[in-house]
Amino acid sequence: MKVLSVVGARPQFVKLAPIDHAMREAGVEHVIVHTGQHYDPMLSDVFFTELGISAPNVHLGIGSGSHGAQTGSMLTALDPILDEHQTDWVLAYGDTNSTVAAALSAVKMHLPLAHLEAGLRSFNRRMPEEHNRVVTDHVADLLLAPTEVAMGHLAHEGLAARSVLVGDVMTDVLLSARDRVSQRNSSLFGDLAGPGEYYLATLHRADNTDDPERLAEIVSALAALDSPVILLAHPRLIAKAASHGIELARGMLHPHAPLGYNDLVAAALSSAGVITDSGGLQKEAFLLRVPCTTLRTETEWTETIDLGWNVLAQTHSEIVAAVTRPRPADTEAVPYGDGHAAQRVVAELLDRAR
Ligand code: UD1
């Protein structure tokens, strides 16, 4: 069997790692196409190196742009690559512009398409990720769902016959990283804050960064917290804060460069709490049993809320109250699978290859 994976943005490299390992173990021929949506070394190369992912076979070098320009350039570049490789499966990951480009290119080339992390829904049509995942699910031949909730959404949209529950591949990566980093003493932030004495924050969604008032309210809430907040600043946040004239380094708030995966897990594990608008980090916090505050009006990962480990917060006072809330009750629940989702994905692909 031959599978072609299309990836391009940071969270997709994390998901690719266990899939690439499982493909290699199963003797599957695996072609990796990197669209180039993320190109900064700390958003891309560091994941390939740290997580032992095979080097991409093809790099499209697309880079940044408006949604249409970026997605369109990917489509143009993908057609000849998919045509050349004629794989048994094209595998699309998650919900970025690279995902929807892979999906459209594959179906138009009549190549079987599988969607990893299918069935997630925010029901927020303002999110670019929501269009990307809905479109990809509806054109894919095989929907690889991470959770029962995702399976329910797919069934509700008439897609049950093409759906299979495999678990969450991010759990596979997280559990092995947790074991690696738990051995080492996390003193990533030097004199600024020791273990348990800081909050770890990330912020990159357009809904939070692009409106100056919204960004200013979040920044002022984080600056007013009771412990240092280490803000791992995505380039989009740096650019938007500068153009809105919003100073990120103030009060308790300390901007910091993005971290590689192992350092991120170590930093989250040693923190007093995570504050984020990232989907992946909400789940990682839950799996590490670190309380999470999510700076959004909704989340796709509803299990984290239902189990008490994640709270949604929008306004200044909601953010302060959520971050400083008491630690939730412990839970043994495993809504995100057993850490072997990638092997299940490869088995499903092998089973259904033409
Ligand atoms: C993208 C995904 C989002 C995912 C996120 C993870 C879409 C629509 N969004 O958002 O789902 O959660 O990745 O990080 O696909 N930039 C750089 N260097 C880079 C990449 C981007 O400086 O290597 C800057 C550019 O100014 C660019 C901006 O960040 O315009 C946004 O990048 P883009 O890939 O369009 O979206 P993200 O916000 O990263």
mmCIF file of C-alpha atoms and ligand atoms in Angstrom:
data_model
loop_
_atom_site.group_PDB
_atom_site.id
_atom_site.type_symbol
_atom_site.label_atom_id
_atom_site.label_comp_id
_atom_site.label_asym_id
_atom_site.label_seq_id
_atom_site.Cartn_x
_atom_site.Cartn_y
_atom_site.Cartn_z
ATOM 1 C CA MET A 1 0.000 0.000 0.000
ATOM 2 C CA LYS A 2 1.120 3.535 -0.750
ATOM 3 C CA VAL A 3 -0.201 6.540 1.206
ATOM 4 C CA LEU A 4 0.390 10.237 0.545
ATOM 5 C CA SER A 5 0.098 12.535 3.582
ATOM 6 C CA VAL A 6 -0.420 16.265 3.078
ATOM 7 C CA VAL A 7 0.632 18.493 5.999
ATOM 8 C CA GLY A 8 1.579 22.136 6.306
ATOM 9 C CA ALA A 9 0.883 23.663 9.715
ATOM 10 C CA ARG A 10 2.278 23.017 13.176
ATOM 11 C CA PRO A 11 -0.496 20.801 14.628
ATOM 12 C CA GLN A 12 -0.379 18.617 11.521
ATOM 13 C CA PHE A 13 3.276 17.765 12.074
ATOM 14 C CA VAL A 14 2.421 16.522 15.580
ATOM 15 C CA LYS A 15 -0.342 14.291 14.154
ATOM 16 C CA LEU A 16 1.943 13.118 11.341
ATOM 17 C CA ALA A 17 4.593 11.814 13.765
ATOM 18 C CA PRO A 18 2.771 8.718 15.093
ATOM 19 C CA ILE A 19 1.229 8.052 11.677
ATOM 20 C CA ASP A 20 4.632 8.099 9.965
ATOM 21 C CA HIS A 21 6.041 5.772 12.637
ATOM 22 C CA ALA A 22 3.094 3.361 12.309
ATOM 23 C CA MET A 23 3.351 3.410 8.496
ATOM 24 C CA ARG A 24 7.037 2.554 8.669
ATOM 25 C CA GLU A 25 6.378 -0.282 11.148
ATOM 26 C CA ALA A 26 3.693 -1.714 8.860
ATOM 27 C CA GLY A 27 5.937 -1.472 5.767
ATOM 28 C CA VAL A 28 3.620 1.022 4.062
ATOM 29 C CA GLU A 29 5.152 3.284 1.414
ATOM 30 C CA HIS A 30 4.601 6.773 2.823
ATOM 31 C CA VAL A 31 4.961 9.923 0.734
ATOM 32 C CA ILE A 32 4.975 13.154 2.790
ATOM 33 C CA VAL A 33 4.006 16.411 1.094
ATOM 34 C CA HIS A 34 4.659 19.630 3.064
ATOM 35 C CA THR A 35 2.663 22.539 1.657
ATOM 36 C CA GLY A 36 4.863 25.150 3.341
ATOM 37 C CA GLN A 37 1.910 26.866 5.086
ATOM 38 C CA HIS A 38 4.177 27.112 8.148
ATOM 39 C CA TYR A 39 7.811 27.797 7.324
ATOM 40 C CA ASP A 40 9.447 29.305 10.442
ATOM 41 C CA PRO A 41 11.825 26.654 11.833
ATOM 42 C CA MET A 42 10.097 26.766 15.251
ATOM 43 C CA LEU A 43 6.714 26.145 13.626
ATOM 44 C CA SER A 44 7.920 23.419 11.265
ATOM 45 C CA ASP A 45 11.450 21.904 11.164
ATOM 46 C CA VAL A 46 11.704 21.480 14.928
ATOM 47 C CA PHE A 47 8.807 18.990 14.889
ATOM 48 C CA PHE A 48 10.352 16.824 12.154
ATOM 49 C CA THR A 49 13.653 16.693 14.055
ATOM 50 C CA GLU A 50 12.299 16.210 17.580
ATOM 51 C CA LEU A 51 9.549 13.757 16.730
ATOM 52 C CA GLY A 52 11.643 11.663 14.323
ATOM 53 C CA ILE A 53 9.394 12.267 11.306
ATOM 54 C CA SER A 54 10.736 11.286 7.869
ATOM 55 C CA ALA A 55 11.828 14.322 5.836
ATOM 56 C CA PRO A 56 9.095 15.481 3.435
ATOM 57 C CA ASN A 57 9.413 13.925 -0.038
ATOM 58 C CA VAL A 58 7.968 17.083 -1.555
ATOM 59 C CA HIS A 59 7.947 20.652 -0.248
ATOM 60 C CA LEU A 60 5.560 22.991 -2.053
ATOM 61 C CA GLY A 61 6.884 26.175 -0.414
ATOM 62 C CA ILE A 62 3.509 27.956 -0.565
ATOM 63 C CA GLY A 63 3.909 30.220 2.492
ATOM 64 C CA SER A 64 1.412 32.742 3.862
ATOM 65 C CA GLY A 65 -1.427 34.528 2.082
ATOM 66 C CA SER A 66 -5.149 35.227 2.215
ATOM 67 C CA HIS A 67 -7.298 32.106 2.572
ATOM 68 C CA GLY A 68 -8.150 32.007 -1.130
ATOM 69 C CA ALA A 69 -4.645 32.754 -2.367
ATOM 70 C CA GLN A 70 -3.019 30.270 -0.010
ATOM 71 C CA THR A 71 -5.513 27.455 -0.644
ATOM 72 C CA GLY A 72 -5.555 28.112 -4.394
ATOM 73 C CA SER A 73 -1.764 27.995 -4.654
ATOM 74 C CA MET A 74 -1.765 24.690 -2.787
ATOM 75 C CA LEU A 75 -4.381 23.222 -5.142
ATOM 76 C CA THR A 76 -2.381 24.256 -8.193
ATOM 77 C CA ALA A 77 0.795 22.751 -6.776
ATOM 78 C CA LEU A 78 -0.813 19.534 -5.483
ATOM 79 C CA ASP A 79 -2.457 18.365 -8.718
ATOM 80 C CA PRO A 80 0.735 17.205 -10.492
ATOM 81 C CA ILE A 81 2.149 15.683 -7.293
ATOM 82 C CA LEU A 82 -0.965 13.594 -6.642
ATOM 83 C CA ASP A 83 -1.115 12.655 -10.304
ATOM 84 C CA GLU A 84 2.501 11.487 -10.256
ATOM 85 C CA HIS A 85 2.180 9.345 -7.110
ATOM 86 C CA GLN A 86 -1.263 7.731 -7.710
ATOM 87 C CA THR A 87 -1.401 6.464 -4.118
ATOM 88 C CA ASP A 88 -3.954 4.082 -2.588
ATOM 89 C CA TRP A 89 -4.865 6.840 -0.151
ATOM 90 C CA VAL A 90 -4.399 10.560 0.251
ATOM 91 C CA LEU A 91 -4.447 11.353 3.966
ATOM 92 C CA ALA A 92 -5.553 14.833 5.087
ATOM 93 C CA TYR A 93 -5.040 15.979 8.686
ATOM 94 C CA GLY A 94 -7.202 18.206 10.883
ATOM 95 C CA ASP A 95 -8.703 21.473 9.680
ATOM 96 C CA THR A 96 -6.206 23.911 8.185
ATOM 97 C CA ASN A 97 -6.079 25.381 4.688
ATOM 98 C CA SER A 98 -3.582 22.608 3.832
ATOM 99 C CA THR A 99 -6.286 20.067 4.815
ATOM 100 C CA VAL A 100 -8.980 21.404 2.530
ATOM 101 C CA ALA A 101 -6.516 21.824 -0.359
ATOM 102 C CA ALA A 102 -5.435 18.186 -0.011
ATOM 103 C CA ALA A 103 -9.059 17.076 0.119
ATOM 104 C CA LEU A 104 -10.207 18.976 -2.971
ATOM 105 C CA SER A 105 -7.166 17.994 -4.982
ATOM 106 C CA ALA A 106 -7.545 14.287 -4.090
ATOM 107 C CA VAL A 107 -11.241 14.007 -4.946
ATOM 108 C CA LYS A 108 -10.795 15.855 -8.218
ATOM 109 C CA MET A 109 -7.958 13.494 -9.132
ATOM 110 C CA HIS A 110 -10.247 10.516 -8.232
ATOM 111 C CA LEU A 111 -7.862 9.351 -5.534
ATOM 112 C CA PRO A 112 -9.310 7.804 -2.341
ATOM 113 C CA LEU A 113 -9.244 10.347 0.470
ATOM 114 C CA ALA A 114 -9.093 9.675 4.211
ATOM 115 C CA HIS A 115 -9.588 12.443 6.769
ATOM 116 C CA LEU A 116 -7.775 12.135 10.076
ATOM 117 C CA GLU A 117 -9.480 13.902 12.997
ATOM 118 C CA ALA A 118 -12.840 13.819 11.232
ATOM 119 C CA GLY A 119 -16.119 14.893 12.808
ATOM 120 C CA LEU A 120 -14.959 17.763 15.008
ATOM 121 C CA ARG A 121 -17.391 20.661 15.041
ATOM 122 C CA SER A 122 -17.393 24.060 16.733
ATOM 123 C CA PHE A 123 -20.639 25.090 14.960
ATOM 124 C CA ASN A 124 -18.999 28.517 14.659
ATOM 125 C CA ARG A 125 -19.147 29.426 10.978
ATOM 126 C CA ARG A 126 -16.771 32.377 11.498
ATOM 127 C CA MET A 127 -13.877 29.987 12.061
ATOM 128 C CA PRO A 128 -11.897 29.124 8.919
ATOM 129 C CA GLU A 129 -11.204 25.709 10.478
ATOM 130 C CA GLU A 130 -14.943 24.955 10.626
ATOM 131 C CA HIS A 131 -15.365 25.362 6.844
ATOM 132 C CA ASN A 132 -12.204 23.366 6.238
ATOM 133 C CA ARG A 133 -13.307 20.397 8.326
ATOM 134 C CA VAL A 134 -16.926 20.329 7.121
ATOM 135 C CA VAL A 135 -15.862 20.415 3.466
ATOM 136 C CA THR A 136 -13.171 17.786 3.997
ATOM 137 C CA ASP A 137 -15.506 15.409 5.871
ATOM 138 C CA HIS A 138 -18.159 15.623 3.174
ATOM 139 C CA VAL A 139 -15.812 14.839 0.280
ATOM 140 C CA ALA A 140 -13.708 12.158 2.026
ATOM 141 C CA ASP A 141 -14.123 8.417 1.436
ATOM 142 C CA LEU A 142 -13.002 7.425 4.928
ATOM 143 C CA LEU A 143 -13.565 9.461 8.088
ATOM 144 C CA LEU A 144 -11.163 8.629 10.912
ATOM 145 C CA ALA A 145 -12.802 10.062 14.043
ATOM 146 C CA PRO A 146 -10.978 10.735 17.315
ATOM 147 C CA THR A 147 -13.939 10.576 19.738
ATOM 148 C CA GLU A 148 -17.499 9.293 20.212
ATOM 149 C CA VAL A 149 -18.695 12.915 20.070
ATOM 150 C CA ALA A 150 -17.080 13.290 16.621
ATOM 151 C CA MET A 151 -18.726 10.029 15.489
ATOM 152 C CA GLY A 152 -22.069 11.482 16.612
ATOM 153 C CA HIS A 153 -21.574 14.638 14.533
ATOM 154 C CA LEU A 154 -20.701 12.572 11.455
ATOM 155 C CA ALA A 155 -23.766 10.352 11.914
ATOM 156 C CA HIS A 156 -25.949 13.440 12.295
ATOM 157 C CA GLU A 157 -24.656 14.701 8.924
ATOM 158 C CA GLY A 158 -25.418 11.373 7.210
ATOM 159 C CA LEU A 159 -21.775 10.243 7.118
ATOM 160 C CA ALA A 160 -21.943 7.248 9.509
ATOM 161 C CA ALA A 161 -21.274 4.628 6.828
ATOM 162 C CA ARG A 162 -17.889 6.181 5.992
ATOM 163 C CA SER A 163 -16.857 6.813 9.619
ATOM 164 C CA VAL A 164 -14.725 4.809 12.008
ATOM 165 C CA LEU A 165 -13.624 5.564 15.562
ATOM 166 C CA VAL A 166 -9.836 5.250 15.828
ATOM 167 C CA GLY A 167 -9.005 7.464 18.836
ATOM 168 C CA ASP A 168 -6.874 10.582 18.874
ATOM 169 C CA VAL A 169 -3.355 10.379 17.421
ATOM 170 C CA MET A 170 -2.331 13.419 19.498
ATOM 171 C CA THR A 171 -2.767 11.196 22.555
ATOM 172 C CA ASP A 172 -0.213 8.773 21.050
ATOM 173 C CA VAL A 173 2.407 11.537 20.799
ATOM 174 C CA LEU A 174 1.543 13.218 24.082
ATOM 175 C CA LEU A 175 1.821 10.078 26.186
ATOM 176 C CA SER A 176 5.287 9.257 24.861
ATOM 177 C CA ALA A 177 6.459 12.886 25.242
ATOM 178 C CA ARG A 178 5.095 13.017 28.791
ATOM 179 C CA ASP A 179 7.160 9.957 29.710
ATOM 180 C CA ARG A 180 10.262 11.513 28.138
ATOM 181 C CA VAL A 181 9.960 14.925 29.786
ATOM 182 C CA SER A 182 8.697 13.863 33.215
ATOM 183 C CA GLN A 183 12.234 12.666 33.943
ATOM 184 C CA ARG A 184 13.711 16.101 33.537
ATOM 185 C CA ASN A 185 13.477 19.140 35.749
ATOM 186 C CA SER A 186 11.678 21.875 33.847
ATOM 187 C CA SER A 187 13.502 25.133 34.407
ATOM 188 C CA LEU A 188 12.675 26.463 30.973
ATOM 189 C CA PHE A 189 11.859 29.928 32.180
ATOM 190 C CA GLY A 190 14.918 30.463 34.363
ATOM 191 C CA ASP A 191 14.577 33.036 37.098
ATOM 192 C CA LEU A 192 11.157 34.113 35.903
ATOM 193 C CA ALA A 193 9.199 31.297 37.502
ATOM 194 C CA GLY A 194 9.803 27.823 38.917
ATOM 195 C CA PRO A 195 7.608 24.714 38.540
ATOM 196 C CA GLY A 196 3.994 25.362 39.533
ATOM 197 C CA GLU A 197 4.567 29.122 39.765
ATOM 198 C CA TYR A 198 3.450 30.251 36.312
ATOM 199 C CA TYR A 199 0.647 29.936 33.788
ATOM 200 C CA LEU A 200 1.412 28.893 30.223
ATOM 201 C CA ALA A 201 -0.492 30.756 27.494
ATOM 202 C CA THR A 202 -0.882 30.629 23.710
ATOM 203 C CA LEU A 203 -3.052 32.861 21.528
ATOM 204 C CA HIS A 204 -3.288 32.785 17.746
ATOM 205 C CA ARG A 205 -6.884 32.526 16.493
ATOM 206 C CA ALA A 206 -8.026 35.293 14.169
ATOM 207 C CA ASP A 207 -11.111 35.905 16.348
ATOM 208 C CA ASN A 208 -8.820 36.803 19.261
ATOM 209 C CA THR A 209 -5.933 38.531 17.497
ATOM 210 C CA ASP A 210 -7.446 40.518 14.644
ATOM 211 C CA ASP A 211 -9.884 42.757 16.562
ATOM 212 C CA PRO A 212 -7.866 45.337 18.584
ATOM 213 C CA GLU A 213 -10.474 45.590 21.379
ATOM 214 C CA ARG A 214 -10.699 41.842 21.795
ATOM 215 C CA LEU A 215 -6.920 41.423 21.890
ATOM 216 C CA ALA A 216 -6.531 44.341 24.319
ATOM 217 C CA GLU A 217 -9.092 42.817 26.721
ATOM 218 C CA ILE A 218 -7.342 39.423 26.726
ATOM 219 C CA VAL A 219 -3.893 40.975 27.192
ATOM 220 C CA SER A 220 -5.070 43.139 30.078
ATOM 221 C CA ALA A 221 -6.694 40.124 31.809
ATOM 222 C CA LEU A 222 -3.524 38.026 31.469
ATOM 223 C CA ALA A 223 -1.370 40.923 32.727
ATOM 224 C CA ALA A 224 -3.598 41.175 35.842
ATOM 225 C CA LEU A 225 -3.275 37.519 36.943
ATOM 226 C CA ASP A 226 -1.757 36.439 40.266
ATOM 227 C CA SER A 227 1.342 34.660 38.825
ATOM 228 C CA PRO A 228 3.598 35.156 35.801
ATOM 229 C CA VAL A 229 2.017 34.209 32.474
ATOM 230 C CA ILE A 230 4.466 32.853 29.893
ATOM 231 C CA LEU A 231 2.910 33.672 26.527
ATOM 232 C CA LEU A 232 4.324 31.518 23.716
ATOM 233 C CA ALA A 233 3.757 34.034 20.977
ATOM 234 C CA HIS A 234 2.796 32.821 17.482
ATOM 235 C CA PRO A 235 4.052 35.116 14.662
ATOM 236 C CA ARG A 236 0.458 36.091 13.886
ATOM 237 C CA LEU A 237 0.018 37.411 17.455
ATOM 238 C CA ILE A 238 3.289 39.372 17.357
ATOM 239 C CA ALA A 239 2.325 40.946 14.022
ATOM 240 C CA LYS A 240 -1.238 41.822 15.083
ATOM 241 C CA ALA A 241 -0.218 43.204 18.501
ATOM 242 C CA ALA A 242 2.363 45.434 16.791
ATOM 243 C CA SER A 243 -0.105 46.695 14.191
ATOM 244 C CA HIS A 244 -2.770 47.396 16.874
ATOM 245 C CA GLY A 245 -0.155 49.141 19.075
ATOM 246 C CA ILE A 246 -0.733 46.660 21.943
ATOM 247 C CA GLU A 247 2.261 45.995 24.224
ATOM 248 C CA LEU A 248 2.433 42.278 25.143
ATOM 249 C CA ALA A 249 5.167 42.549 27.800
ATOM 250 C CA ARG A 250 3.354 44.094 30.739
ATOM 251 C CA GLY A 251 2.233 43.268 34.278
ATOM 252 C CA MET A 252 2.382 39.511 34.787
ATOM 253 C CA LEU A 253 2.528 38.848 31.040
ATOM 254 C CA HIS A 254 5.852 37.696 29.531
ATOM 255 C CA PRO A 255 5.988 36.968 25.796
ATOM 256 C CA HIS A 256 8.307 34.110 24.800
ATOM 257 C CA ALA A 257 9.248 32.464 21.493
ATOM 258 C CA PRO A 258 7.233 29.332 20.525
ATOM 259 C CA LEU A 259 8.603 26.046 21.915
ATOM 260 C CA GLY A 260 9.311 22.709 20.269
ATOM 261 C CA TYR A 261 7.044 19.824 21.216
ATOM 262 C CA ASN A 262 9.033 18.311 24.106
ATOM 263 C CA ASP A 263 9.630 21.704 25.703
ATOM 264 C CA LEU A 264 5.967 22.588 25.270
ATOM 265 C CA VAL A 265 4.868 19.418 27.051
ATOM 266 C CA ALA A 266 7.436 20.002 29.817
ATOM 267 C CA ALA A 267 6.307 23.626 30.205
ATOM 268 C CA ALA A 268 2.610 22.668 30.357
ATOM 269 C CA LEU A 269 3.278 19.831 32.801
ATOM 270 C CA SER A 270 5.089 22.151 35.230
ATOM 271 C CA SER A 271 2.604 25.008 34.941
ATOM 272 C CA ALA A 272 -0.159 25.978 37.366
ATOM 273 C CA GLY A 273 -2.565 26.152 34.438
ATOM 274 C CA VAL A 274 -2.817 26.531 30.678
ATOM 275 C CA ILE A 275 -4.584 29.459 28.977
ATOM 276 C CA THR A 276 -5.121 28.987 25.258
ATOM 277 C CA ASP A 277 -7.238 29.202 22.129
ATOM 278 C CA SER A 278 -5.479 26.189 20.569
ATOM 279 C CA GLY A 279 -7.435 22.965 20.155
ATOM 280 C CA GLY A 280 -4.445 20.705 20.656
ATOM 281 C CA LEU A 281 -3.262 22.401 23.837
ATOM 282 C CA GLN A 282 -6.704 22.066 25.482
ATOM 283 C CA LYS A 283 -6.450 18.318 25.059
ATOM 284 C CA GLU A 284 -2.795 18.160 26.022
ATOM 285 C CA ALA A 285 -3.590 20.021 29.259
ATOM 286 C CA PHE A 286 -6.381 17.545 29.995
ATOM 287 C CA LEU A 287 -4.146 14.536 29.327
ATOM 288 C CA LEU A 288 -1.479 16.031 31.609
ATOM 289 C CA ARG A 289 -4.205 16.892 34.175
ATOM 290 C CA VAL A 290 -3.352 20.591 34.140
ATOM 291 C CA PRO A 291 -6.381 22.939 34.465
ATOM 292 C CA CYS A 292 -7.125 24.760 31.201
ATOM 293 C CA THR A 293 -8.880 28.037 30.436
ATOM 294 C CA THR A 294 -9.956 28.373 26.813
ATOM 295 C CA LEU A 295 -10.255 31.852 25.334
ATOM 296 C CA ARG A 296 -13.135 31.042 23.003
ATOM 297 C CA THR A 297 -16.925 30.929 22.996
ATOM 298 C CA GLU A 298 -16.978 27.199 22.223
ATOM 299 C CA THR A 299 -14.693 24.203 21.828
ATOM 300 C CA GLU A 300 -14.626 21.100 19.656
ATOM 301 C CA TRP A 301 -13.161 19.147 22.590
ATOM 302 C CA THR A 302 -16.295 19.212 24.743
ATOM 303 C CA GLU A 303 -15.136 16.249 26.857
ATOM 304 C CA THR A 304 -12.556 18.505 28.544
ATOM 305 C CA ILE A 305 -15.375 20.833 29.652
ATOM 306 C CA ASP A 306 -17.768 18.060 30.714
ATOM 307 C CA LEU A 307 -15.045 16.485 32.865
ATOM 308 C CA GLY A 308 -14.335 19.838 34.578
ATOM 309 C CA TRP A 309 -10.744 20.357 33.339
ATOM 310 C CA ASN A 310 -11.482 23.142 30.877
ATOM 311 C CA VAL A 311 -13.493 26.359 31.232
ATOM 312 C CA LEU A 312 -14.446 28.779 28.423
ATOM 313 C CA ALA A 313 -13.779 32.446 29.173
ATOM 314 C CA GLN A 314 -14.215 35.584 27.093
ATOM 315 C CA THR A 315 -14.266 38.748 29.201
ATOM 316 C CA HIS A 316 -11.591 40.151 31.529
ATOM 317 C CA SER A 317 -13.455 39.034 34.675
ATOM 318 C CA GLU A 318 -14.319 35.600 33.249
ATOM 319 C CA ILE A 319 -10.674 35.009 32.359
ATOM 320 C CA VAL A 320 -9.369 35.973 35.811
ATOM 321 C CA ALA A 321 -12.056 33.879 37.570
ATOM 322 C CA ALA A 322 -11.485 30.828 35.349
ATOM 323 C CA VAL A 323 -7.688 30.829 35.631
ATOM 324 C CA THR A 324 -7.717 31.192 39.427
ATOM 325 C CA ARG A 325 -10.506 28.616 40.038
ATOM 326 C CA PRO A 326 -9.831 25.662 42.366
ATOM 327 C CA ARG A 327 -8.270 22.537 40.864
ATOM 328 C CA PRO A 328 -10.911 20.213 39.352
ATOM 329 C CA ALA A 329 -11.721 16.750 40.727
ATOM 330 C CA ASP A 330 -9.470 13.981 39.413
ATOM 331 C CA THR A 331 -10.840 11.712 36.709
ATOM 332 C CA GLU A 332 -9.861 8.387 35.166
ATOM 333 C CA ALA A 333 -11.830 9.098 31.965
ATOM 334 C CA VAL A 334 -10.073 8.363 28.645
ATOM 335 C CA PRO A 335 -12.164 10.141 25.993
ATOM 336 C CA TYR A 336 -9.158 10.552 23.665
ATOM 337 C CA GLY A 337 -8.132 6.935 23.257
ATOM 338 C CA ASP A 338 -5.403 4.653 24.536
ATOM 339 C CA GLY A 339 -2.328 6.008 22.738
ATOM 340 C CA HIS A 340 -2.553 3.500 19.851
ATOM 341 C CA ALA A 341 -4.735 5.447 17.431
ATOM 342 C CA ALA A 342 -2.082 5.616 14.701
ATOM 343 C CA GLN A 343 -1.803 1.817 14.442
ATOM 344 C CA ARG A 344 -5.595 1.678 14.121
ATOM 345 C CA VAL A 345 -5.476 4.293 11.326
ATOM 346 C CA VAL A 346 -2.920 2.269 9.354
ATOM 347 C CA ALA A 347 -4.925 -0.946 9.900
ATOM 348 C CA GLU A 348 -8.101 0.736 8.578
ATOM 349 C CA LEU A 349 -6.274 2.097 5.533
ATOM 350 C CA LEU A 350 -4.736 -1.327 4.783
ATOM 351 C CA ASP A 351 -8.088 -3.025 5.226
ATOM 352 C CA ARG A 352 -9.860 -0.741 2.771
ATOM 353 C CA ALA A 353 -7.107 -0.189 0.171
ATOM 354 C CA ARG A 354 -8.352 -1.024 -3.309
HETATM 355 C C1 UD1 B 1 -2.998 27.949 11.036
HETATM 356 C C2 UD1 B 1 -4.331 27.217 10.883
HETATM 357 C C3 UD1 B 1 -4.939 26.964 12.245
HETATM 358 C C4 UD1 B 1 -3.961 26.278 13.171
HETATM 359 C C5 UD1 B 1 -2.666 27.088 13.219
HETATM 360 C C6 UD1 B 1 -1.634 26.415 14.096
HETATM 361 C C7 UD1 B 1 -5.655 27.765 8.865
HETATM 362 C C8 UD1 B 1 -6.809 28.528 8.337
HETATM 363 N N1 UD1 B 1 -5.299 28.035 10.131
HETATM 364 O O1 UD1 B 1 -3.274 29.221 11.602
HETATM 365 O O2 UD1 B 1 -6.074 26.123 12.084
HETATM 366 O O3 UD1 B 1 -4.533 26.190 14.458
HETATM 367 O O4 UD1 B 1 -2.160 27.208 11.890
HETATM 368 O O5 UD1 B 1 -0.548 27.268 14.346
HETATM 369 O O6 UD1 B 1 -5.115 26.944 8.165
HETATM 370 N N2 UD1 B 1 3.387 33.117 9.859
HETATM 371 C C9 UD1 B 1 4.739 33.256 10.071
HETATM 372 N N3 UD1 B 1 5.526 32.132 9.961
HETATM 373 C C10 UD1 B 1 5.027 30.921 9.639
HETATM 374 C C11 UD1 B 1 3.642 30.807 9.407
HETATM 375 C C12 UD1 B 1 2.831 31.912 9.523
HETATM 376 O O7 UD1 B 1 5.245 34.326 10.361
HETATM 377 O O8 UD1 B 1 5.799 29.945 9.560
HETATM 378 C C13 UD1 B 1 2.524 34.311 10.034
HETATM 379 C C14 UD1 B 1 2.217 35.027 8.731
HETATM 380 O O9 UD1 B 1 2.118 36.376 8.999
HETATM 381 C C15 UD1 B 1 0.823 34.478 8.390
HETATM 382 C C16 UD1 B 1 0.221 34.303 9.769
HETATM 383 O O10 UD1 B 1 1.298 33.912 10.615
HETATM 384 O O11 UD1 B 1 0.108 35.331 7.579
HETATM 385 C C17 UD1 B 1 -0.884 33.289 9.811
HETATM 386 O O12 UD1 B 1 -0.421 32.021 9.326
HETATM 387 P P1 UD1 B 1 -1.481 30.984 8.703
HETATM 388 O O13 UD1 B 1 -0.797 29.726 8.370
HETATM 389 O O14 UD1 B 1 -2.268 31.655 7.617
HETATM 390 O O15 UD1 B 1 -2.496 30.759 9.880
HETATM 391 P P2 UD1 B 1 -2.239 30.415 11.416
HETATM 392 O O16 UD1 B 1 -2.748 31.551 12.212
HETATM 393 O O17 UD1 B 1 -0.846 29.936 11.659
#
